[in-house]
Tab-separated table of C-alpha atoms in Angstrom:
chain	number	residue	atom	x	y	z
A	59	MET	CA	32.988	124.472	88.354
A	60	SER	CA	33.730	123.776	84.729
A	61	ALA	CA	35.855	120.905	83.386
A	62	ALA	CA	38.528	123.322	82.341
A	63	SER	CA	38.877	124.819	85.805
A	64	ARG	CA	39.005	121.364	87.412
A	65	ALA	CA	41.846	120.054	85.119
A	66	PRO	CA	44.692	121.938	86.779
A	67	GLN	CA	43.634	120.717	90.181
A	68	ARG	CA	43.715	117.106	89.033
A	69	SER	CA	47.159	117.796	87.443
A	70	ASN	CA	48.490	119.252	90.655
A	71	ARG	CA	47.278	116.269	92.704
A	72	ALA	CA	48.675	113.860	90.256
A	73	THR	CA	52.064	115.663	90.305
A	74	GLY	CA	52.151	115.432	94.119
A	75	VAL	CA	51.530	111.717	93.953
A	76	ARG	CA	54.359	111.233	91.452
A	77	ASP	CA	56.764	113.194	93.627
A	78	THR	CA	55.923	110.982	96.608
A	79	ARG	CA	56.318	107.820	94.580
A	80	GLU	CA	59.675	108.993	93.240
A	81	ARG	CA	60.997	109.800	96.736
A	82	ALA	CA	59.967	106.519	98.251
A	83	PRO	CA	62.219	104.171	96.203
A	84	ARG	CA	65.183	106.411	96.877
A	85	ALA	CA	64.477	106.370	100.628
A	86	ARG	CA	64.135	102.605	100.428
A	87	ALA	CA	67.394	102.228	98.501
A	88	ARG	CA	69.193	104.319	101.155
A	89	ARG	CA	67.806	102.145	103.982
A	90	ARG	CA	68.739	98.986	102.091
A	91	ALA	CA	72.350	100.287	101.561
A	92	ALA	CA	72.725	101.112	105.379
A	93	LEU	CA	71.329	97.755	106.331
A	94	THR	CA	73.751	96.009	103.935
A	95	ALA	CA	76.756	97.861	105.345
A	96	GLY	CA	75.587	97.202	108.932
A	97	ALA	CA	75.086	93.461	108.158
A	98	ALA	CA	78.535	93.194	106.589
A	99	VAL	CA	80.148	94.729	109.641
A	100	ALA	CA	78.044	92.462	111.946
A	101	ALA	CA	79.032	89.356	109.883
A	102	LEU	CA	82.757	90.167	110.178
A	103	LEU	CA	82.553	90.813	113.890
A	104	LEU	CA	80.539	87.610	114.563
A	105	THR	CA	83.656	85.705	113.594
A	106	ALA	CA	85.759	87.693	116.036
A	107	CYS	CA	88.082	85.875	118.409
A	108	GLY	CA	87.097	82.498	116.734
A	109	SER	CA	89.423	79.854	115.529
A	110	GLY	CA	89.393	81.340	112.053
A	111	GLY	CA	89.096	79.410	108.871
A	112	THR	CA	90.965	78.492	105.702
A	113	SER	CA	90.343	79.249	102.023
A	114	GLY	CA	91.802	77.328	99.217
A	115	GLY	CA	92.950	78.739	95.933
A	116	GLY	CA	89.984	77.656	93.895
A	117	GLY	CA	87.499	79.745	91.937
A	118	ASN	CA	88.827	83.180	91.173
A	119	THR	CA	91.328	83.302	94.040
A	120	ASN	CA	95.071	83.256	93.385
A	121	PHE	CA	96.278	81.867	96.759
A	122	VAL	CA	96.720	78.545	98.486
A	123	THR	CA	96.429	77.491	101.955
A	124	GLY	CA	98.801	75.092	103.713
A	125	THR	CA	98.013	72.545	106.241
A	126	ASP	CA	99.297	74.920	108.923
A	127	GLY	CA	96.422	77.344	108.033
A	128	ILE	CA	98.734	79.911	106.591
A	129	SER	CA	97.602	81.141	103.044
A	130	THR	CA	100.197	82.529	100.523
A	131	ALA	CA	99.980	84.201	97.161
A	132	ALA	CA	102.840	83.930	94.737
A	133	LYS	CA	104.585	87.035	93.676
A	134	GLY	CA	102.821	88.457	90.556
A	135	GLU	CA	99.481	87.079	91.703
A	136	ARG	CA	99.014	89.129	94.759
A	137	ALA	CA	96.184	91.684	95.454
A	138	ALA	CA	97.058	95.265	96.559
A	139	ALA	CA	96.033	96.098	100.015
A	140	PRO	CA	93.229	98.712	100.317
A	141	GLU	CA	93.879	102.257	101.659
A	142	LEU	CA	94.355	101.841	105.327
A	143	SER	CA	94.765	105.186	107.054
A	144	GLY	CA	93.235	106.904	110.127
A	145	LYS	CA	93.934	107.739	113.747
A	146	THR	CA	96.176	105.533	115.947
A	147	LEU	CA	95.330	104.622	119.462
A	148	GLU	CA	97.372	107.644	120.437
A	149	GLY	CA	95.471	110.000	118.118
A	150	GLU	CA	98.127	110.412	115.535
A	151	HIS	CA	97.503	110.078	111.811
A	152	LEU	CA	98.935	106.877	110.151
A	153	ASP	CA	98.726	105.731	106.508
A	154	VAL	CA	100.027	102.197	105.885
A	155	ALA	CA	100.932	103.244	102.286
A	156	ASP	CA	103.700	105.373	103.736
A	157	PHE	CA	105.466	102.093	104.652
A	158	GLN	CA	105.793	100.973	101.049
A	159	GLY	CA	109.234	99.608	100.356
A	160	LYS	CA	109.174	97.803	103.704
A	161	VAL	CA	107.560	94.454	104.527
A	162	VAL	CA	104.591	95.201	106.636
A	163	VAL	CA	102.985	92.896	109.227
A	164	LEU	CA	99.235	93.845	109.725
A	165	ASN	CA	97.709	92.299	112.786
A	166	MET	CA	93.960	92.794	113.493
A	167	TRP	CA	93.319	92.518	117.300
A	168	GLY	CA	91.185	93.476	120.328
A	169	SER	CA	92.084	93.796	123.915
A	170	TRP	CA	88.984	91.656	124.725
A	171	CYS	CA	90.183	88.679	122.585
A	172	ASN	CA	91.875	85.892	124.378
A	173	PRO	CA	93.754	84.526	121.417
A	174	CYS	CA	95.034	88.104	120.721
A	175	ARG	CA	96.388	88.073	124.285
A	176	ALA	CA	98.037	84.647	123.643
A	177	GLU	CA	99.966	85.916	120.503
A	178	ALA	CA	100.787	89.409	121.618
A	179	LYS	CA	104.106	88.639	123.252
A	180	TYR	CA	105.283	87.033	120.066
A	181	PHE	CA	104.317	90.106	118.038
A	182	ALA	CA	106.115	92.313	120.471
A	183	LYS	CA	109.322	90.289	120.319
A	184	VAL	CA	109.544	89.720	116.615
A	185	SER	CA	108.762	93.477	115.969
A	186	GLU	CA	111.744	94.373	118.019
A	187	ASP	CA	113.961	91.700	116.555
A	188	TYR	CA	113.244	92.809	113.035
A	189	ALA	CA	113.039	96.569	113.657
A	190	ASP	CA	116.320	97.267	111.699
A	191	GLN	CA	115.525	94.885	108.801
A	192	ASP	CA	112.915	97.054	106.878
A	193	VAL	CA	110.031	95.318	108.582
A	194	GLN	CA	107.167	97.418	109.949
A	195	PHE	CA	104.459	96.061	112.216
A	196	VAL	CA	101.106	97.811	112.383
A	197	GLY	CA	98.046	96.824	114.378
A	198	ILE	CA	94.386	97.408	113.556
A	199	ASN	CA	92.431	97.495	116.867
A	200	THR	CA	88.785	96.700	116.618
A	201	ARG	CA	85.705	96.341	118.774
A	202	ASP	CA	87.256	98.310	121.677
A	203	SER	CA	84.724	100.967	122.642
A	204	SER	CA	87.519	103.242	123.866
A	205	THR	CA	91.289	103.422	123.358
A	206	GLY	CA	92.037	103.158	127.153
A	207	SER	CA	91.757	99.344	127.358
A	208	ALA	CA	93.625	98.907	124.027
A	209	LEU	CA	96.484	101.248	125.272
A	210	ALA	CA	96.589	99.162	128.472
A	211	PHE	CA	96.857	95.990	126.451
A	212	GLU	CA	99.835	97.368	124.518
A	213	LYS	CA	101.560	98.387	127.775
A	214	ASP	CA	100.912	94.953	129.392
A	215	PHE	CA	102.509	93.126	126.437
A	216	GLY	CA	105.355	95.669	125.671
A	217	ILE	CA	103.951	96.469	122.147
A	218	THR	CA	105.639	99.512	120.769
A	219	TYR	CA	104.528	99.734	117.142
A	220	PRO	CA	101.411	101.707	116.222
A	221	SER	CA	97.770	100.509	115.892
A	222	LEU	CA	94.977	102.086	113.852
A	223	TYR	CA	91.847	102.432	115.933
A	224	ASP	CA	88.979	100.816	114.068
A	225	PRO	CA	86.278	100.127	116.612
A	226	THR	CA	83.493	99.263	114.111
A	227	GLY	CA	85.669	97.162	111.616
A	228	LYS	CA	85.271	99.656	108.669
A	229	LEU	CA	88.938	99.374	107.680
A	230	MET	CA	88.835	95.572	107.678
A	231	LEU	CA	85.866	95.658	105.353
A	232	ARG	CA	87.880	97.548	102.678
A	233	PHE	CA	89.566	94.318	101.715
A	234	GLU	CA	88.121	92.749	98.632
A	235	LYS	CA	86.465	89.345	98.773
A	236	GLY	CA	88.396	86.642	96.973
A	237	THR	CA	91.743	88.072	98.130
A	238	LEU	CA	93.676	87.323	101.323
A	239	HIS	CA	91.360	89.454	103.465
A	240	PRO	CA	90.928	89.343	107.266
A	241	GLN	CA	87.902	87.203	108.313
A	242	ALA	CA	88.445	86.842	112.038
A	243	ILE	CA	89.851	88.357	115.125
A	244	PRO	CA	92.854	87.859	115.345
A	245	SER	CA	93.964	87.922	111.695
A	246	THR	CA	97.489	88.640	110.417
A	247	LEU	CA	98.572	89.774	106.990
A	248	ILE	CA	101.954	90.206	105.461
A	249	LEU	CA	102.365	92.914	102.809
A	250	ASP	CA	105.366	92.757	100.463
A	251	ARG	CA	107.466	95.785	99.570
A	252	ASP	CA	105.012	96.812	96.998
A	253	GLY	CA	102.129	96.905	99.391
A	254	LYS	CA	100.565	93.669	98.125
A	255	ILE	CA	99.196	90.830	100.376
A	256	ALA	CA	101.611	88.026	100.348
A	257	ALA	CA	100.373	85.849	103.259
A	258	ARG	CA	97.588	85.549	105.779
A	259	SER	CA	96.688	83.705	108.957
A	260	LEU	CA	93.205	83.625	110.531
A	261	THR	CA	94.280	82.237	113.892
A	262	ALA	CA	96.663	83.297	116.749
A	263	LEU	CA	100.234	82.870	115.877
A	264	SER	CA	103.181	81.440	117.735
A	265	GLU	CA	106.659	83.067	117.141
A	266	GLU	CA	107.554	80.088	114.874
A	267	ARG	CA	104.411	80.513	112.685
A	268	LEU	CA	104.828	84.313	112.519
A	269	LEU	CA	108.333	83.993	111.236
A	270	LYS	CA	107.234	81.288	108.841
A	271	MET	CA	104.910	83.982	107.305
A	272	LEU	CA	107.335	86.916	107.536
A	273	GLU	CA	110.737	85.434	106.438
A	274	PRO	CA	110.034	84.268	102.885
A	275	VAL	CA	108.531	87.669	102.037
A	276	LEU	CA	111.442	89.490	103.636
A	277	ALA	CA	113.885	87.334	101.593
A	278	GLU	CA	112.266	88.416	98.198
A	279	LYS	CA	114.153	90.742	96.016
């Protein structure tokens, strides 16, 4: 076989090698992205049902944490809450943005979580007490493998406000780092009337501490 007839065959083989090498980095990149997302969810859920933590206002953050563990951000320095929408435990569509104009209490919880059980009666009571004062409670239920146990939890504690069903924690991961984002189960956030995060707690709340978070934001004009 002449050199001329062998040249196209070498070119074809070379092209095949290049195609394989070009596909490999893309496949590795996709695997890394999937692993990173999975690790982020796992890291969040590892803190579940713990005692929570506190973050100061240092670095690039614009919030401070009091000795009671409640973190607050001054009006004008608050981060907007991310898009939080999906199916509720009852299978209905809910978008937290639809409540803009009200003060929103966001509670991240799971039926398997003992601190969540400890605080549930206070959330049920305060949600009813403030129902006619432009306050909307919304739960984000996580790590319950089915809605049955979560619905039973709500029935046991008399919770009547809706909860988004977020079994893998994806909604919670939408919050930006460096903001008042949820880091544990339970976590509670107060959104002001503009949909911005005004306060956060990373531990179970008593009625007194829940009102301490809620009332200053409700009093804002």
